[in-house]
Coordinates of C-alpha atoms and ligand atoms in Angstrom, one line a residue:
M1 CA 0.0 0.0 0.0
K2 CA 1.2 3.6 -0.7
V3 CA 0.7 6.7 1.4
L4 CA 0.1 9.9 -0.6
K5 CA 0.1 13.3 1.0
F6 CA -1.3 16.3 -0.8
G7 CA -0.3 19.8 0.4
G8 CA -2.4 23.0 0.7
T9 CA -2.3 24.1 -2.9
S10 CA -3.2 20.6 -4.1
V11 CA -6.5 20.9 -2.3
G12 CA -6.6 24.7 -2.6
S13 CA -8.8 25.1 -5.7
I14 CA -11.6 23.3 -7.5
N15 CA -9.3 22.4 -10.4
N16 CA -6.6 21.0 -8.2
I17 CA -9.1 19.0 -6.1
R18 CA -10.2 17.4 -9.4
K19 CA -6.6 16.7 -10.3
V20 CA -6.0 15.0 -6.9
K21 CA -9.0 12.8 -7.6
E22 CA -7.6 11.7 -10.9
I23 CA -4.2 11.0 -9.4
I24 CA -5.5 8.8 -6.5
T25 CA -8.1 6.9 -8.5
D26 CA -5.6 4.6 -10.3
G27 CA -7.2 1.4 -9.0
N28 CA -4.7 0.8 -6.1
K29 CA -5.6 0.9 -2.5
K30 CA -4.0 3.8 -0.6
I31 CA -4.0 6.1 2.4
V32 CA -4.3 9.8 1.5
V33 CA -3.1 12.4 3.9
L34 CA -4.4 16.0 3.3
S35 CA -3.3 19.4 4.5
A36 CA -5.7 22.2 5.0
M37 CA -6.7 24.2 1.8
S38 CA -4.0 26.8 1.1
G39 CA -4.3 29.9 3.2
T40 CA -6.6 28.3 5.8
T41 CA -4.1 27.5 8.5
N42 CA -2.6 31.0 8.2
A43 CA -6.1 32.4 8.5
L44 CA -6.8 30.3 11.6
V45 CA -3.5 31.3 13.2
Q46 CA -4.5 34.9 12.7
I47 CA -8.0 34.3 14.2
S48 CA -6.3 32.7 17.2
E49 CA -4.0 35.7 17.5
L50 CA -7.0 38.1 17.4
I51 CA -8.7 36.2 20.1
K52 CA -5.6 36.3 22.2
N53 CA -5.5 40.1 21.8
K54 CA -9.2 40.3 22.6
Q55 CA -10.0 41.8 19.2
V56 CA -13.3 39.9 19.1
N57 CA -14.9 41.9 16.3
E58 CA -12.0 41.4 14.0
A59 CA -11.8 37.7 14.8
F60 CA -15.5 37.4 14.0
Q61 CA -15.0 39.2 10.7
N62 CA -12.1 36.9 9.7
I63 CA -14.2 33.8 10.6
E64 CA -17.0 35.1 8.4
T65 CA -14.6 35.7 5.5
L66 CA -13.2 32.2 5.8
H67 CA -16.7 30.8 6.0
E68 CA -17.7 32.5 2.8
K69 CA -14.6 31.0 1.0
Y70 CA -15.7 27.5 2.0
K71 CA -19.3 28.1 0.9
L72 CA -18.0 29.1 -2.5
V73 CA -15.9 26.0 -2.9
L74 CA -18.8 23.9 -1.7
D75 CA -21.2 25.4 -4.3
E76 CA -18.8 24.7 -7.1
L77 CA -17.6 21.3 -6.1
I78 CA -20.6 19.5 -4.6
E79 CA -23.8 19.1 -6.8
E80 CA -25.5 16.1 -5.2
T81 CA -28.3 17.5 -2.9
S82 CA -28.0 15.2 0.1
I83 CA -24.1 15.4 0.1
K84 CA -24.3 19.1 -0.2
L85 CA -26.6 19.3 2.9
D86 CA -24.2 17.1 4.8
V87 CA -21.2 19.2 4.0
T88 CA -23.0 22.4 4.6
N89 CA -24.0 21.2 8.1
Y90 CA -20.4 20.2 8.8
I91 CA -18.9 23.5 7.6
D92 CA -21.5 25.4 9.6
S93 CA -20.6 23.4 12.7
V94 CA -16.9 24.2 12.3
F95 CA -17.6 27.9 11.9
D96 CA -20.0 27.9 14.8
F97 CA -17.2 26.3 16.9
L98 CA -14.8 29.0 15.7
K99 CA -17.2 31.7 16.7
S100 CA -17.7 30.2 20.1
C101 CA -13.9 30.4 20.6
T102 CA -14.0 34.2 20.4
S103 CA -15.5 34.3 23.9
K104 CA -13.0 31.8 25.4
K105 CA -9.8 32.5 27.3
H106 CA -6.8 32.0 25.1
S107 CA -4.5 29.1 25.8
E108 CA -2.2 26.8 23.8
L109 CA -5.0 24.2 23.8
L110 CA -7.5 26.7 22.3
Y111 CA -4.9 27.6 19.6
N112 CA -4.4 23.9 18.8
K113 CA -8.2 23.4 18.5
I114 CA -8.5 26.4 16.2
V115 CA -5.7 25.5 13.9
S116 CA -6.8 21.9 13.6
Q117 CA -10.1 22.9 11.9
G118 CA -8.3 23.4 8.5
E119 CA -7.4 19.7 8.1
L120 CA -10.8 18.6 9.5
L121 CA -12.6 20.7 6.9
S122 CA -10.4 19.7 3.9
T123 CA -10.7 16.0 4.6
Y124 CA -14.5 16.0 5.2
F125 CA -15.0 18.0 2.1
F126 CA -12.7 15.8 0.0
T127 CA -14.2 12.5 1.2
K128 CA -17.7 13.7 0.4
Y129 CA -16.6 14.9 -3.0
L130 CA -15.1 11.4 -3.7
H131 CA -18.4 9.8 -2.6
Q132 CA -20.3 12.1 -5.1
E133 CA -17.9 10.9 -7.8
G134 CA -18.6 7.3 -6.9
V135 CA -15.2 6.6 -5.3
N136 CA -15.2 4.1 -2.4
A137 CA -13.4 6.3 0.1
R138 CA -13.4 6.3 4.0
L139 CA -12.4 9.0 6.4
L140 CA -10.0 7.8 9.1
P141 CA -10.0 10.5 11.8
A142 CA -6.4 11.2 12.7
L143 CA -7.4 12.0 16.2
D144 CA -8.4 8.4 16.7
F145 CA -4.9 7.1 16.1
M146 CA -2.2 9.8 15.7
R147 CA -0.5 10.6 19.0
I148 CA 2.8 12.1 20.2
D149 CA 4.5 11.3 23.5
K150 CA 5.9 13.6 26.2
T151 CA 9.0 14.4 24.1
N152 CA 6.8 15.2 21.1
D153 CA 8.0 12.1 19.2
P154 CA 5.4 10.0 17.5
D155 CA 4.0 7.2 19.7
D156 CA 4.6 4.5 17.1
F157 CA 3.1 1.6 19.1
Y158 CA -0.2 3.6 19.9
I159 CA -0.4 4.8 16.3
Q160 CA 0.1 1.3 14.9
Q161 CA -2.4 -0.4 17.2
N162 CA -5.1 2.2 16.7
L163 CA -4.6 2.8 13.0
Q164 CA -4.9 -1.0 12.3
R165 CA -7.9 -1.2 14.6
I166 CA -9.8 1.5 12.8
I167 CA -8.9 0.3 9.4
D168 CA -10.2 -3.2 10.4
Q169 CA -13.4 -1.7 11.8
A170 CA -14.1 0.6 8.9
L171 CA -16.0 -0.7 5.9
P172 CA -13.6 -1.9 3.2
A173 CA -12.5 1.0 1.1
D174 CA -10.2 1.7 -1.9
I175 CA -9.0 5.0 -0.5
Y176 CA -8.6 5.9 3.2
I177 CA -8.4 9.7 3.8
T178 CA -6.9 11.2 6.9
Q179 CA -5.8 14.6 8.3
G180 CA -2.2 15.6 8.2
F181 CA -0.7 17.8 10.9
I182 CA -3.1 17.2 13.8
C183 CA -2.7 14.7 16.6
L184 CA -3.2 14.1 20.3
N185 CA -0.5 14.8 22.8
A186 CA 0.5 12.4 25.6
F187 CA -2.4 13.7 27.7
G188 CA -4.9 13.0 25.0
E189 CA -5.4 16.7 24.2
I190 CA -5.5 18.0 20.6
A191 CA -2.1 19.0 19.4
N192 CA -0.1 19.1 16.1
L193 CA 3.1 18.3 14.5
Q194 CA 4.1 21.9 14.0
R195 CA 3.5 24.0 10.8
G196 CA 4.0 22.0 7.6
G197 CA 3.6 18.8 9.7
S198 CA 1.4 17.0 7.2
D199 CA 4.5 15.6 5.5
Y200 CA 5.6 14.2 8.8
T201 CA 2.1 12.6 9.3
A202 CA 2.6 10.8 6.0
T203 CA 5.9 9.3 6.8
I204 CA 4.8 8.3 10.3
I205 CA 1.8 6.5 8.8
G206 CA 4.0 5.1 6.0
A207 CA 6.4 3.6 8.6
V208 CA 3.7 2.0 10.8
V209 CA 1.8 0.4 7.9
K210 CA 5.1 -0.5 6.2
A211 CA 4.1 1.3 3.0
E212 CA 5.8 0.4 -0.2
E213 CA 6.3 4.1 -0.8
V214 CA 5.3 7.5 0.6
Q215 CA 4.5 10.2 -1.9
I216 CA 4.5 13.9 -1.0
W217 CA 2.5 15.9 -3.7
T218 CA 3.1 19.6 -3.8
D219 CA 3.1 22.4 -6.4
I220 CA 6.8 22.0 -7.4
D221 CA 8.5 19.2 -9.3
G222 CA 10.7 17.9 -6.5
M223 CA 13.5 19.2 -4.3
H224 CA 15.6 21.8 -6.2
N225 CA 19.3 22.2 -6.3
N226 CA 19.0 25.8 -5.0
D227 CA 16.3 28.1 -3.7
P228 CA 14.1 29.0 -6.8
R229 CA 12.9 32.1 -5.0
F230 CA 16.3 33.6 -5.1
V231 CA 18.2 31.9 -7.9
E232 CA 17.3 31.4 -11.5
N233 CA 17.4 28.2 -13.5
T234 CA 17.3 25.8 -10.6
H235 CA 16.3 22.2 -11.3
A236 CA 14.7 19.3 -9.4
I237 CA 17.2 16.7 -8.2
S238 CA 16.1 13.2 -9.3
N239 CA 17.6 11.2 -6.5
L240 CA 18.6 11.9 -2.9
S241 CA 19.7 9.7 -0.1
F242 CA 17.7 9.9 3.2
D243 CA 20.7 11.7 4.8
E244 CA 21.0 14.2 2.0
A245 CA 17.3 15.0 2.0
A246 CA 17.2 15.3 5.8
E247 CA 20.1 17.8 5.7
L248 CA 18.3 19.9 3.0
A249 CA 14.9 19.7 4.8
Y250 CA 16.5 20.8 8.1
F251 CA 18.6 23.5 6.5
G252 CA 15.9 25.3 4.7
A253 CA 14.5 23.4 1.7
K254 CA 10.9 24.5 2.2
I255 CA 9.4 21.6 0.3
L256 CA 9.7 19.2 3.2
H257 CA 9.0 19.5 6.9
P258 CA 12.4 18.9 8.6
Q259 CA 11.4 15.7 10.5
T260 CA 9.7 14.0 7.5
V261 CA 12.7 11.9 6.5
M262 CA 13.2 10.3 9.9
P263 CA 10.4 7.7 10.1
A264 CA 11.0 6.8 6.4
R265 CA 14.8 6.3 6.9
E266 CA 14.2 4.2 10.0
A267 CA 11.7 2.0 8.2
N268 CA 13.6 2.2 4.9
I269 CA 10.6 3.4 2.9
P270 CA 11.2 5.5 -0.2
V271 CA 9.7 8.9 -0.3
R272 CA 8.8 10.4 -3.7
L273 CA 8.2 14.2 -4.1
K274 CA 5.8 14.8 -6.9
N275 CA 4.0 17.8 -8.5
T276 CA 0.2 17.7 -8.5
M277 CA 0.2 20.2 -11.4
D278 CA 2.5 18.0 -13.5
P279 CA 2.0 14.4 -12.4
E280 CA 4.1 12.9 -15.2
S281 CA 7.3 14.6 -14.1
Y282 CA 9.7 12.3 -12.3
G283 CA 10.1 14.5 -9.1
T284 CA 12.6 13.5 -6.5
L285 CA 13.1 10.0 -5.1
I286 CA 14.5 9.9 -1.6
S287 CA 15.8 6.5 -0.7
K288 CA 18.7 4.7 1.1
D289 CA 20.8 4.8 -2.1
F290 CA 23.4 7.3 -2.7
K291 CA 23.6 8.3 -6.4
G292 CA 26.3 10.6 -7.7
E293 CA 29.0 12.4 -5.8
G294 CA 29.8 16.0 -5.1
I295 CA 27.6 19.0 -4.3
K296 CA 24.0 18.3 -5.4
A297 CA 22.1 21.0 -3.7
I298 CA 22.3 24.2 -1.7
A299 CA 19.8 25.4 0.9
A300 CA 19.7 28.3 3.3
K301 CA 18.2 28.7 6.7
D302 CA 17.5 32.1 8.2
G303 CA 17.0 33.4 11.7
I304 CA 20.3 32.1 13.0
T305 CA 22.2 33.6 16.0
A306 CA 25.9 33.2 16.2
I307 CA 27.6 33.2 19.6
K308 CA 31.4 33.5 20.1
I309 CA 32.6 32.4 23.5
K310 CA 36.2 33.5 24.3
S311 CA 38.2 32.5 27.4
A312 CA 41.8 32.5 28.2
R313 CA 41.0 29.6 30.5
M314 CA 40.4 27.5 27.4
L315 CA 44.1 27.5 26.6
L316 CA 45.5 24.1 27.3
A317 CA 42.5 23.3 29.5
H318 CA 40.1 20.4 29.2
G319 CA 36.5 20.4 30.2
F320 CA 35.8 23.8 28.7
L321 CA 33.5 22.6 25.9
K322 CA 31.6 20.4 28.4
K323 CA 30.9 23.4 30.5
V324 CA 29.6 25.3 27.5
F325 CA 27.5 22.5 26.2
E326 CA 25.9 21.9 29.6
I327 CA 24.5 25.4 29.6
F328 CA 22.9 24.9 26.2
E329 CA 21.6 21.5 27.4
K330 CA 20.1 23.1 30.6
Y331 CA 18.1 25.5 28.4
E332 CA 17.1 22.8 25.9
T333 CA 18.7 24.8 23.1
A334 CA 20.1 22.9 20.1
I335 CA 23.4 23.9 18.5
D336 CA 23.6 23.6 14.7
M337 CA 27.1 24.7 13.7
I338 CA 30.3 24.8 15.8
T339 CA 33.9 25.8 15.2
T340 CA 36.7 26.1 17.7
S341 CA 40.1 27.6 18.1
E342 CA 42.5 27.4 21.1
I343 CA 40.9 30.3 22.9
A344 CA 37.4 30.6 21.4
V345 CA 34.4 28.6 20.4
S346 CA 31.8 29.9 17.9
L347 CA 28.5 28.2 17.6
T348 CA 25.0 28.8 16.2
I349 CA 21.5 28.4 17.5
D350 CA 18.1 28.9 15.8
D351 CA 16.0 29.1 18.9
D352 CA 16.9 32.3 20.8
K353 CA 14.1 32.0 23.4
N354 CA 16.6 31.5 26.2
L355 CA 19.5 33.5 24.7
N356 CA 19.7 36.0 27.6
A357 CA 19.8 33.4 30.3
I358 CA 22.4 31.4 28.3
I359 CA 24.6 34.5 27.9
D360 CA 24.4 35.3 31.6
E361 CA 25.7 31.9 32.4
L362 CA 28.4 31.9 29.8
E363 CA 29.6 35.3 30.9
K364 CA 30.5 33.9 34.3
F365 CA 33.6 32.3 32.8
S366 CA 34.1 33.9 29.3
T367 CA 33.5 36.9 27.1
V368 CA 30.5 36.5 24.8
E369 CA 29.8 38.1 21.4
V370 CA 26.5 37.7 19.7
D371 CA 25.6 38.2 16.1
N372 CA 21.9 38.1 15.1
Q373 CA 20.4 37.8 11.6
Q374 CA 22.7 35.2 10.3
S375 CA 22.0 32.5 7.7
I376 CA 23.4 29.0 7.4
I377 CA 24.1 28.0 3.8
C378 CA 24.2 24.3 3.6
L379 CA 25.9 22.4 0.7
V380 CA 24.7 18.9 0.4
G381 CA 25.7 15.8 -1.6
H382 CA 27.3 12.4 -1.2
L383 CA 31.0 12.6 -0.1
V384 CA 31.1 16.4 -0.7
V385 CA 34.0 16.8 1.6
R386 CA 36.2 14.6 -0.5
H387 CA 35.0 15.4 -3.9
H388 CA 37.5 16.9 -6.3
E389 CA 35.2 19.7 -7.4
T390 CA 34.3 20.9 -3.9
H391 CA 37.3 23.3 -4.0
R392 CA 35.2 25.6 -6.2
L393 CA 33.3 26.5 -3.1
F394 CA 36.3 28.3 -1.7
Q395 CA 36.5 30.6 -4.8
V396 CA 33.2 32.1 -3.6
L397 CA 34.8 33.3 -0.4
Q398 CA 36.5 36.1 -2.3
D399 CA 33.1 37.6 -3.1
I400 CA 31.2 37.1 0.2
S401 CA 32.1 37.4 3.8
V402 CA 31.8 34.1 5.6
R403 CA 31.5 34.1 9.4
M404 CA 32.0 30.3 10.0
I405 CA 32.6 27.2 8.0
S406 CA 31.8 23.7 9.1
Y407 CA 33.7 21.2 7.0
G408 CA 34.0 17.5 7.6
G409 CA 31.4 17.1 10.3
S410 CA 29.6 14.7 8.0
N411 CA 30.4 13.4 4.5
N412 CA 27.2 14.9 3.1
N413 CA 27.3 18.5 4.3
I414 CA 29.4 21.6 4.3
S415 CA 27.9 24.6 6.1
L416 CA 28.7 28.3 5.8
L417 CA 27.5 31.0 8.1
V418 CA 26.9 34.4 6.5
S419 CA 25.0 37.5 7.4
S420 CA 21.4 37.2 6.2
N421 CA 22.0 40.4 4.2
D422 CA 24.6 38.5 2.1
K423 CA 22.5 35.3 1.8
I424 CA 21.1 35.9 -1.7
T425 CA 24.4 37.0 -3.1
A426 CA 26.0 33.9 -1.6
L427 CA 23.3 31.6 -3.0
K428 CA 23.8 33.1 -6.5
C429 CA 27.6 33.0 -6.3
L430 CA 27.6 29.4 -5.2
N431 CA 25.2 28.5 -7.9
A432 CA 27.5 30.2 -10.5
Y433 CA 30.7 28.6 -9.2
I434 CA 29.3 25.1 -8.5
F435 CA 26.4 24.3 -10.9
D436 CA 26.8 26.7 -13.8
F437 CA 30.5 26.1 -14.0
A438 CA 29.9 22.3 -13.9
T439 CA 27.5 22.4 -16.8
A440 CA 29.5 25.1 -18.8
Ligands
LIG501 N1 -1.9 23.0 7.4 C1 -0.7 23.0 8.2 C2 0.2 24.2 7.9 O1 -0.2 25.0 7.0 C3 0.0 21.7 8.1 C4 0.5 21.4 6.7 O2 0.0 21.9 5.7 O3 1.4 20.6 6.5 O4 1.2 24.3 8.5

């Protein structure tokens, strides 16, 4: 069985919803994971924000506007009278619920309940549309089986037991539809897998049902070799290993939620990235196989803070790094890049929630310098560190100012830290030196 996930734009217009129906009705049994229609989760986040700020009238207005949008889609997509009534009632109940939230006290749980409505709407809608078109589809509510534990990791045992149970109990179907993104937490409350988390839902499900393949359908033809928003003439990469894809997803390739690769890698299930608007194009296949050597792709991650920790006590001393790491551990702050010299350590973090407390502790035994608004540029490929063409990367250094380099930490990744102001120039330069030069 395959698991297919469709993103917001794939279910974001009548035309695309029809395309999705064509793609999934190929005669093979499958599980289909859906995101909310594009724009919906952002609208829900904004509604929650307005409620938090006690802007009740504005929240009401936004709820009405979103409701109108759904009524329009309903009018165009569903013709059959009894199904139309059903969907109308469902949509009305969701928007009544949202309106009832405007008088509630804001909390994380309320936020989670509000943002979950997008996936609940899209899956209900789509399942009913499939019924109208004569497709034997069943809705499997994600909240009946998808759960995370206290460390926010998927509770695989619970998911497997419950998913199997509800599939066994459901009437036989050709297509099972479920919500991406939403889940229960360890206390049984409604939660989610973070923004963009529907991809992660798909690979979690893929791993527990031992799917033959997980497909992530979006509006782009695979993972690109550079960021198409900033660099011209990028192209989709046909094959990536799990490790390469994980690095790219973590370091900024927006097409995949960063944790998506993990369950697939552990269960060795290939993940194929496909384009709903161009189903025939090959896309990107992510699997355990390494194909080709050298730099395959470049991605950039913004919002990075660089911290330089200097101490004369580091000279010829041991235990200094341990002391530094313990502080980051205490504040549950992950470190991405690190470089060291005899008297200083530079490292980067992307979560600066506890930055002030961390600095206070570091300053007890060192001098600390902080640079905000940095970007990590990550070059990914098999054996990049050893590959004979990797030296081209260093030619770029004459054109841009690089704050840190991480080389050799893994065979698949070289990372550069630059000021975010230089990011686009750096991406363009690297593209010219590495990819254009290679094809010239
Ligand atoms: N709808 C959620 C979001 O916009 C989850 C997803 O689309 O993957 O973040």
